[in-house]
PDB file of C-alpha atoms in Angstrom:
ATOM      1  CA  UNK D   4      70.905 122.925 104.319  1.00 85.00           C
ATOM      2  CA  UNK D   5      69.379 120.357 106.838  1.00 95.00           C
ATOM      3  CA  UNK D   6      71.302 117.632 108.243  1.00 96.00           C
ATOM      4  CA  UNK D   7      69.901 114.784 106.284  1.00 97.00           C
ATOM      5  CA  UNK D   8      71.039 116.567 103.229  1.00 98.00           C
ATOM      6  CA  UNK D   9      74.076 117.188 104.841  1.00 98.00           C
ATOM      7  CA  UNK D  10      75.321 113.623 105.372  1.00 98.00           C
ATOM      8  CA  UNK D  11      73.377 112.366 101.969  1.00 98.00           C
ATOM      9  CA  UNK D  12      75.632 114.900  99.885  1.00 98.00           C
ATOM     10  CA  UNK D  13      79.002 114.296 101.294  1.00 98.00           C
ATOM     11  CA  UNK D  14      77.904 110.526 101.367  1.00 98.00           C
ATOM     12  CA  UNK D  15      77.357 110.534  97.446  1.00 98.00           C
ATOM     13  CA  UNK D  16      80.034 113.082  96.809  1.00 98.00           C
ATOM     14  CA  UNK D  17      82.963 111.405  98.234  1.00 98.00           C
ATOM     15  CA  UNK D  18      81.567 108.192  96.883  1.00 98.00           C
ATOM     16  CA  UNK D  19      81.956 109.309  93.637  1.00 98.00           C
ATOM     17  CA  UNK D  20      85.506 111.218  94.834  1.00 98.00           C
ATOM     18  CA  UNK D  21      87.383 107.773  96.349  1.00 98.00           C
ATOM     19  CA  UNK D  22      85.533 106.048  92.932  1.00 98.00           C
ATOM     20  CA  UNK D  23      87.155 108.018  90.171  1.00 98.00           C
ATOM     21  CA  UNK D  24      90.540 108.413  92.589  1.00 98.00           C
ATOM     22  CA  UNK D  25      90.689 104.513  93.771  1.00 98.00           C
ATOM     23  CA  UNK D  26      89.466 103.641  90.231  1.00 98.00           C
ATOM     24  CA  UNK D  27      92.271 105.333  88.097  1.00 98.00           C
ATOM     25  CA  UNK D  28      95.052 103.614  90.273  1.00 98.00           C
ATOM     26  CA  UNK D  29      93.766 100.475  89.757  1.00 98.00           C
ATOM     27  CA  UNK D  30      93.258 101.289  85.875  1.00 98.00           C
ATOM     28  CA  UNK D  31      97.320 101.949  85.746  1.00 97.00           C
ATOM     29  CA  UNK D  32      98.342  99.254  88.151  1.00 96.00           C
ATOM     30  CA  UNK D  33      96.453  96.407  87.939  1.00 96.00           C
ATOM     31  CA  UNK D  34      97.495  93.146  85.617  1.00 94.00           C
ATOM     32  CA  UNK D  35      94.746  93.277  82.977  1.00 94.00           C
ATOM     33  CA  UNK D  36      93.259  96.486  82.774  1.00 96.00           C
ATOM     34  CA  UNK D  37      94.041  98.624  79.850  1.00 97.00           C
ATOM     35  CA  UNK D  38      95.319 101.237  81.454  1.00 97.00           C
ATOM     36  CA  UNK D  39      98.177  99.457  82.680  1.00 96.00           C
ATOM     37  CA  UNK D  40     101.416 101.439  83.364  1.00 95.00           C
ATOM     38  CA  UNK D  41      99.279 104.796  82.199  1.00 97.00           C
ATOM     39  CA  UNK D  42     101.653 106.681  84.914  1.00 96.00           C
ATOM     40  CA  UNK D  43     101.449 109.037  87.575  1.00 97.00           C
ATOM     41  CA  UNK D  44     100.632 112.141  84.853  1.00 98.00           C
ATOM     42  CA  UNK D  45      97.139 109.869  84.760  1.00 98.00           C
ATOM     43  CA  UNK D  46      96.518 109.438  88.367  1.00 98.00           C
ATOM     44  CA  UNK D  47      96.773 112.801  89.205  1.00 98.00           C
ATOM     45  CA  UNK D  48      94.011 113.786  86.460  1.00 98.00           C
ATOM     46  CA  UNK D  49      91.965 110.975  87.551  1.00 98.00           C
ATOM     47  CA  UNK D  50      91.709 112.004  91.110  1.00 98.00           C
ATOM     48  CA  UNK D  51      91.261 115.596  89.781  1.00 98.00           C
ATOM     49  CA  UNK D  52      88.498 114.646  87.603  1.00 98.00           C
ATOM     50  CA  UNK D  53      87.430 113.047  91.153  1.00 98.00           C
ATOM     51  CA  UNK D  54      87.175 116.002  92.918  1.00 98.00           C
ATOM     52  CA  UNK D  55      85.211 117.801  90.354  1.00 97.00           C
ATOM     53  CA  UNK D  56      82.838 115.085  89.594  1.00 98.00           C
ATOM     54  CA  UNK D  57      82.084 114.580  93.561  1.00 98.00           C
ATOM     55  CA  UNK D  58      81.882 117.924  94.269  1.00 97.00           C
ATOM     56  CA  UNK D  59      79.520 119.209  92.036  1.00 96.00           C
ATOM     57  CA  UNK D  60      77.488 116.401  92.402  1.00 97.00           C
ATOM     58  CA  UNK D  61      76.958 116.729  96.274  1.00 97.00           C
ATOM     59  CA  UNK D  62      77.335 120.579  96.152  1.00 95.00           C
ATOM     60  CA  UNK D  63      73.570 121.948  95.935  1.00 95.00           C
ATOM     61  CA  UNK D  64      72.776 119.112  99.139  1.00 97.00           C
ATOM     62  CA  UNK D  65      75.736 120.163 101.249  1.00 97.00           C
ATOM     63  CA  UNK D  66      78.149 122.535  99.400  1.00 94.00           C
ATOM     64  CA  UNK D  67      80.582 119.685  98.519  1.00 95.00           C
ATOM     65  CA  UNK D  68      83.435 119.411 100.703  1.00 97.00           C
ATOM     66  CA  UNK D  69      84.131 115.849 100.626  1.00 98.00           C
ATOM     67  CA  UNK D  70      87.089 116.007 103.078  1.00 98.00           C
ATOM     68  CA  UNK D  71      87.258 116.574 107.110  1.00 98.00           C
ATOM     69  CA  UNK D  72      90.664 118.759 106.607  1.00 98.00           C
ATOM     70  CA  UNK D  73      88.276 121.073 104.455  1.00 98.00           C
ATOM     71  CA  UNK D  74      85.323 121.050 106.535  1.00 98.00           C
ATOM     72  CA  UNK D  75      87.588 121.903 109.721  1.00 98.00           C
ATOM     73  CA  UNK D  76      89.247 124.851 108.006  1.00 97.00           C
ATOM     74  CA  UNK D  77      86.120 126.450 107.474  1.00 97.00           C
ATOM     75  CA  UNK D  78      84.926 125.738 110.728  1.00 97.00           C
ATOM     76  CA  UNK D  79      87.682 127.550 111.877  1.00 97.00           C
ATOM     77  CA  UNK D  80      87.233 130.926 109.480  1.00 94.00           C
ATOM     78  CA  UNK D  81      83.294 130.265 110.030  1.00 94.00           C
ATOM     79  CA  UNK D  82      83.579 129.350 113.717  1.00 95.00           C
ATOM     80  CA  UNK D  83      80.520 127.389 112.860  1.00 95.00           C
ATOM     81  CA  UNK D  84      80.989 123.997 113.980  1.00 97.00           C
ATOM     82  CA  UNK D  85      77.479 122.592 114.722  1.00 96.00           C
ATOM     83  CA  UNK D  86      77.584 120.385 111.557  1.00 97.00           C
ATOM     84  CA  UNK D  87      81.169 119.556 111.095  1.00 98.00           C
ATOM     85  CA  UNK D  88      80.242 115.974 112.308  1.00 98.00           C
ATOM     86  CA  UNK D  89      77.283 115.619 110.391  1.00 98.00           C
ATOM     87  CA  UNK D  90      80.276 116.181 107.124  1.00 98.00           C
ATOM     88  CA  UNK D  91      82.686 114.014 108.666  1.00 98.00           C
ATOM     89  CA  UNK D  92      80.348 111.258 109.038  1.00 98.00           C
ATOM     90  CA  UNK D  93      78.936 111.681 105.119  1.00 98.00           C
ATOM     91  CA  UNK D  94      82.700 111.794 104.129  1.00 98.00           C
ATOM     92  CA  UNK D  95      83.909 108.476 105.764  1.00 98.00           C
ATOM     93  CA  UNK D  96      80.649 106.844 104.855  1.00 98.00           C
ATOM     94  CA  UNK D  97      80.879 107.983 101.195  1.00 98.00           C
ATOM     95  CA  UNK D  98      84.674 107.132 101.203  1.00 98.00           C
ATOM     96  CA  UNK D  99      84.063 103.605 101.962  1.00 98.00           C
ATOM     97  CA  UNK D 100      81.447 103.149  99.986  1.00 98.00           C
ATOM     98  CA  UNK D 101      83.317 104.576  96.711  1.00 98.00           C
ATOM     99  CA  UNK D 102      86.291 101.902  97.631  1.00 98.00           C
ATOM    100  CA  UNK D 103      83.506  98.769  97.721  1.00 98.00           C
ATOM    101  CA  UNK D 104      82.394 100.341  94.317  1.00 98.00           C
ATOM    102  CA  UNK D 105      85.733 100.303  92.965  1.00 98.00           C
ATOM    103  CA  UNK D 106      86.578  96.917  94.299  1.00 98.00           C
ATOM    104  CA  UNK D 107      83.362  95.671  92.331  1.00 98.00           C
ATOM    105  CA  UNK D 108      84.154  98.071  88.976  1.00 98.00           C
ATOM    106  CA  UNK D 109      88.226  96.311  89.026  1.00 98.00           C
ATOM    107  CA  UNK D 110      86.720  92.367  90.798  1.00 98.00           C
ATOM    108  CA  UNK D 111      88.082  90.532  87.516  1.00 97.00           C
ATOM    109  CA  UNK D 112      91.436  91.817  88.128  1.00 96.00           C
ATOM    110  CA  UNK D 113      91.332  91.490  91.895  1.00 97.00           C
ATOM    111  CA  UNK D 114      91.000  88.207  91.551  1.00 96.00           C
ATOM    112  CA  UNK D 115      93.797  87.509  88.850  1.00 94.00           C
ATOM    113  CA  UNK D 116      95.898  88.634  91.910  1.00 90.00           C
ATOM    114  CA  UNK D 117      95.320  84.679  92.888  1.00 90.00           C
ATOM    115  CA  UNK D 118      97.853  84.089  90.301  1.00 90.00           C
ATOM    116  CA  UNK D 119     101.080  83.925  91.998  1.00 83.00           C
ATOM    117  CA  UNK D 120     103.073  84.668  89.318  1.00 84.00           C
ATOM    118  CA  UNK D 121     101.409  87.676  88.584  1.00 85.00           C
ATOM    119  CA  UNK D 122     100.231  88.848  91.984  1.00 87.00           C
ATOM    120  CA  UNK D 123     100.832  92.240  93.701  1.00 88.00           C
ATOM    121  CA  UNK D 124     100.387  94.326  96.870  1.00 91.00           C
ATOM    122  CA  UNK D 125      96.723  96.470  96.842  1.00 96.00           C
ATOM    123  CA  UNK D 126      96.454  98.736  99.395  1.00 97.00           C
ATOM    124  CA  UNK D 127      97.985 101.533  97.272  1.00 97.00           C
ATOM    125  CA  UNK D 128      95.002 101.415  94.977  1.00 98.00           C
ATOM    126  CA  UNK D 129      92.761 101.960  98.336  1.00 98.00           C
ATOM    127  CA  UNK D 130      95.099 104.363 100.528  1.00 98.00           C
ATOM    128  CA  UNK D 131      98.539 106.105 100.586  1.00 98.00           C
ATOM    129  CA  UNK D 132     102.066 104.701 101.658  1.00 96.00           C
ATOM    130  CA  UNK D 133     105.151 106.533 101.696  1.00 97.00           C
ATOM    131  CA  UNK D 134     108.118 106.605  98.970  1.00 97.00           C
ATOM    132  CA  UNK D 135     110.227 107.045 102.238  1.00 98.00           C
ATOM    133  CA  UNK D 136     109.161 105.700 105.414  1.00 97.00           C
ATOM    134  CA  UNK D 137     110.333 108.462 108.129  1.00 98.00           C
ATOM    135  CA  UNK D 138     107.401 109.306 109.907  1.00 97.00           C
ATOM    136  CA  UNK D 139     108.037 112.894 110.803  1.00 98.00           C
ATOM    137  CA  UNK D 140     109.422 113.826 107.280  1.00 98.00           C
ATOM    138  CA  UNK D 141     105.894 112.293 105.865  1.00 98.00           C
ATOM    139  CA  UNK D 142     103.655 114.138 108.298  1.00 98.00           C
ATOM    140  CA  UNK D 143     105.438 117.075 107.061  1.00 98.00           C
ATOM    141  CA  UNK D 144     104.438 116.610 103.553  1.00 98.00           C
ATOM    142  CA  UNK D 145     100.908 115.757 104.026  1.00 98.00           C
ATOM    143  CA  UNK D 146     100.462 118.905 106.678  1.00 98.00           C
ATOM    144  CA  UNK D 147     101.847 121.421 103.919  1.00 98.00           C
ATOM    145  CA  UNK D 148     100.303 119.587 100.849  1.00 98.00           C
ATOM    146  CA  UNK D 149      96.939 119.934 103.244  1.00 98.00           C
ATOM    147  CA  UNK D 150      97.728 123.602 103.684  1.00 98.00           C
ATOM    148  CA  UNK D 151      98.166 123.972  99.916  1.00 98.00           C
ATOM    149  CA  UNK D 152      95.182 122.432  99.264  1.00 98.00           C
ATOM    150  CA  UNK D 153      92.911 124.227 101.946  1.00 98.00           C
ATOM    151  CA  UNK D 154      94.200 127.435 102.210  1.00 97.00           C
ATOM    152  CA  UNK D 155      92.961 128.160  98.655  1.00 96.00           C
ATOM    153  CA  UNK D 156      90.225 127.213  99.204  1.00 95.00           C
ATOM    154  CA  UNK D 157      88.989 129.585 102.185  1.00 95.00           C
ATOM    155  CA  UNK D 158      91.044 132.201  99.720  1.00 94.00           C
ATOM    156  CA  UNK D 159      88.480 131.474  96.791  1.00 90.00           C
ATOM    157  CA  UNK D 160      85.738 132.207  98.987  1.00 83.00           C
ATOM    158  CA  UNK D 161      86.819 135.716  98.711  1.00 79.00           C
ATOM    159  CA  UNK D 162      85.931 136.180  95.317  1.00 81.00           C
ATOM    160  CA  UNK D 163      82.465 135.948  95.605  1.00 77.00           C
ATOM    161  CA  UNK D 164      81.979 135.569  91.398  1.00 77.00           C
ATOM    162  CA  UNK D 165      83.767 132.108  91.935  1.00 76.00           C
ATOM    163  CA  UNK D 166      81.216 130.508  94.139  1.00 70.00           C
ATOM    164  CA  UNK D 167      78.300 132.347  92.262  1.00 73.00           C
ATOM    165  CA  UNK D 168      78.881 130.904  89.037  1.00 75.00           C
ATOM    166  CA  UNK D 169      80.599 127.625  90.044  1.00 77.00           C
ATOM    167  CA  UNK D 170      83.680 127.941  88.395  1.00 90.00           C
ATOM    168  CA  UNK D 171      84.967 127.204  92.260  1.00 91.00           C
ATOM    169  CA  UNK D 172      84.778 123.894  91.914  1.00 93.00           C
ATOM    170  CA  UNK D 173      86.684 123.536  88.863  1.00 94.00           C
ATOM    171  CA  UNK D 174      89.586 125.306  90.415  1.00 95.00           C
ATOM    172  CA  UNK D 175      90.068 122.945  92.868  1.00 96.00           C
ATOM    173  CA  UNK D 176      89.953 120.748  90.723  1.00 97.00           C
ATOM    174  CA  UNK D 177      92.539 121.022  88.688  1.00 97.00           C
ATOM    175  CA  UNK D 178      93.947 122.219  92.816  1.00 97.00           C
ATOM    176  CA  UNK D 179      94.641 119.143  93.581  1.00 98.00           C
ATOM    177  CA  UNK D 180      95.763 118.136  89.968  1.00 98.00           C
ATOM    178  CA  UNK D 181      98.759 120.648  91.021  1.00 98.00           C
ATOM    179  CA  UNK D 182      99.136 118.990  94.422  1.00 98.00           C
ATOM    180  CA  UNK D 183      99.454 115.703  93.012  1.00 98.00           C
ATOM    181  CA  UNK D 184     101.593 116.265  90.293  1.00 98.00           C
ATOM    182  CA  UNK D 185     104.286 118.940  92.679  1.00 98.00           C
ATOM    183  CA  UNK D 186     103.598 117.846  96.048  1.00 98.00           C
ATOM    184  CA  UNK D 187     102.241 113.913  95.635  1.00 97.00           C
ATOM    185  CA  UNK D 188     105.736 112.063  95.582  1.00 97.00           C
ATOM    186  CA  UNK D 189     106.874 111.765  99.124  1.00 98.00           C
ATOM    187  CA  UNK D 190     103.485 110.377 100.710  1.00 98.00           C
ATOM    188  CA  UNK D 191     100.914 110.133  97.410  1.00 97.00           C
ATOM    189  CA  UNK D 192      99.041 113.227  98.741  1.00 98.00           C
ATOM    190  CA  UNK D 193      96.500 111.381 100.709  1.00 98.00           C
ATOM    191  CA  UNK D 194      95.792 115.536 101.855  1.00 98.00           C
ATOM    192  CA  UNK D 195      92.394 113.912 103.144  1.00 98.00           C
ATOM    193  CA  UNK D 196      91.599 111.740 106.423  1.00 98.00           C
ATOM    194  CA  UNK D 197      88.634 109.979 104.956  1.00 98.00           C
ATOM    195  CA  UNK D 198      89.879 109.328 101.422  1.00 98.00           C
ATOM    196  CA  UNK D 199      92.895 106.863 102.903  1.00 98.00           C
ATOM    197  CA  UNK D 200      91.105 105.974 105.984  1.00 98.00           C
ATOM    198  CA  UNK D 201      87.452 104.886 104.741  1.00 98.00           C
ATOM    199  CA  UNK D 202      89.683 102.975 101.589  1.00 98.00           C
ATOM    200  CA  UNK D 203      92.027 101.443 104.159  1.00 98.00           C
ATOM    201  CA  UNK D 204      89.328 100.034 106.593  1.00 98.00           C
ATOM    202  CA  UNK D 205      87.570  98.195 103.040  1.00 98.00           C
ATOM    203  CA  UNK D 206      90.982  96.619 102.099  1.00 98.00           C
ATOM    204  CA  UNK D 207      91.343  95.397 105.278  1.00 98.00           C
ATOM    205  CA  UNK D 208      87.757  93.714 104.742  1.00 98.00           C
ATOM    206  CA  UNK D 209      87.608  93.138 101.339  1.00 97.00           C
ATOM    207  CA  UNK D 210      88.556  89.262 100.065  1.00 96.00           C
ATOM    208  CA  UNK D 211      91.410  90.439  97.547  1.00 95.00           C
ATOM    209  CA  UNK D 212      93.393  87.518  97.004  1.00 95.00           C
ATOM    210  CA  UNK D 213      97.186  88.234  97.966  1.00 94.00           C
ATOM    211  CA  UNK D 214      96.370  91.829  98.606  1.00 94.00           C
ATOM    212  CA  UNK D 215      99.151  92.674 101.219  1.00 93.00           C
ATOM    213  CA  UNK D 216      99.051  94.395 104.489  1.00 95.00           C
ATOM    214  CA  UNK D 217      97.050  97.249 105.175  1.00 97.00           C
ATOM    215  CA  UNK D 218      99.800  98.954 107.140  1.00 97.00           C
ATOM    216  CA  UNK D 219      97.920  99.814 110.166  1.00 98.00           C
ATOM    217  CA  UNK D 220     101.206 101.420 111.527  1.00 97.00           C
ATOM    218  CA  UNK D 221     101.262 104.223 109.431  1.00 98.00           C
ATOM    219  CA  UNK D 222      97.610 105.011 108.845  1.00 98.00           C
ATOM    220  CA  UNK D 223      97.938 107.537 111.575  1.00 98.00           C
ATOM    221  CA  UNK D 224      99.924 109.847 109.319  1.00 98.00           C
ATOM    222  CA  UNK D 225      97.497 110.661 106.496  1.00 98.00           C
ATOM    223  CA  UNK D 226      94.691 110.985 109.393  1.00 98.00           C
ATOM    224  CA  UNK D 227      96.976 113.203 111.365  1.00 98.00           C
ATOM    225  CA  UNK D 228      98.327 115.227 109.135  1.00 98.00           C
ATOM    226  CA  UNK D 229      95.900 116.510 106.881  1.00 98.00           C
ATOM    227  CA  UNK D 230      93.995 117.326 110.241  1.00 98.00           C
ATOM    228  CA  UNK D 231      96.647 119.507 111.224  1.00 98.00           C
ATOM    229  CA  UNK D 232      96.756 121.169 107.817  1.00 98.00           C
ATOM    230  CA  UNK D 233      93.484 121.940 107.922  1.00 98.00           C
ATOM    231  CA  UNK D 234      93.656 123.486 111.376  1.00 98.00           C
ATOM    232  CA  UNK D 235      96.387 125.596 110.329  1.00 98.00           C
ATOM    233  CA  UNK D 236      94.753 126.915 106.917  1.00 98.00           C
ATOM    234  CA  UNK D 237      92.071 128.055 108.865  1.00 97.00           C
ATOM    235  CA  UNK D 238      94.240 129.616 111.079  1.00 97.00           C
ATOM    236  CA  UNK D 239      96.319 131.446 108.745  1.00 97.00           C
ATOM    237  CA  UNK D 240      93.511 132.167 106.648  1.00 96.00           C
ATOM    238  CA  UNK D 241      91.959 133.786 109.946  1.00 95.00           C
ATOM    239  CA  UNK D 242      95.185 136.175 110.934  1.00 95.00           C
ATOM    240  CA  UNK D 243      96.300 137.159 107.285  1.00 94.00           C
ATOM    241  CA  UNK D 244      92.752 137.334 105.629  1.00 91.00           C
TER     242      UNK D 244
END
């Protein structure tokens, strides 16, 4: 794969990735949309379906990995790491650029948020905040929910039939389904540096009427983390595997 495709892949995949995952919170918390109050059952589907979508998509350009905790574990198992910028550049490109697109998708009832009476914080529809704000207990969560996300992942590559016939993909999908729905309810399983990052740089930008803070104090935590999950799946991966 050359480097143009590369960055192009992760660039569209993750796009469509923060999309379909910024998109369905919006759907279920937003005043207007008719998804309203769906739940958290919903959410966790939609960023599934978010995954798979993304992923297939960019996967004949550049394999589809779509976040930097991934692309470091198997950096680590590969010990290839001559492109691992080239990914992490696609991914935070693609990730704010799939938050602008959801922004413009949801703009009707971005702007309702004008309305006082009605009007509510954003930033969870672009990026993760905790249930519980106790920053070593949530850099806990998101390095384990990383390592259940990534570890699998190096696993499947063992089973070569997986990769062959695609049916990888899908997996994960319905991966990080799990993770959402088990592991998502301390920190909302941001389990990826460039899906709350990229999202939380646009809401800073973005001209969302009564949108909130964008918590700049604890955006370290779902950078951090997940980057030290994915350092220690590869690890683990490397001595047990």
């Amino acid at each position: 794969m050359s480097n143009g495709d590369i960055f192009l892949g992760e660039v569209i995949g993750t796009a469509i990735l923060i999309l379909f995952g910024a998109g369905v919170v919006a759907a279920v918390v937003l005043n207007y949309s008719k998804a309203k109050d769906a739940g958290w059952v919903v959410i966790a589907f939609g960023w599934g379906f978010g995954v798979m979508a993304g992923a297939y998509t960019a996967a004949p350009l550049s394999g589809g990995q779509l976040n930097p905790a991934v692309t470091i574990g198997i950096a680590i198992d590969t010990g290839e790491w001559d492109k691992v910028h080239i990914y992490i550049a696609g991914q935070m490109v693609g990730a704010i650029l799939g938050a602008v697109l959801c922004w413009l998708v949801y703009y009707a009832q971005f702007q309702a948020n004008a309305d006082k009476d009605i009007a509510q914080p954003t930033l969870g529809i672009f990026s993760t905040a905790p249930t519980i704000r106790n920053p070593v207990a949530n850099l806990i969560t998101e390095i384990i929910a990383t390592i259940a996300l990534v570890l699998p992942i190096l696993a499947f590559g063992l089973t070569k039939g997986l990769g062959v016939s695609g049916t990888a993909i899908l997996i994960v999908s319905f991966l990080v389904v799990g993770i959402g729905m088990s592991l998502g309810g301390p920190t909302g399983y941001a389990i990826n540096p460039a899906r709350d990052l990229g999202p939380r740089i646009v809401h800073a930008l973005l001209p969302i009427p009564n949108k909130g803070t964008s918590d700049w104090g604890y955006a370290w935590v779902p950078v951090v983390g997940p980057l030290i999950g994915g350092v220690l799946s590869g690890v683990i991966f490397n001595a047990a595997f």
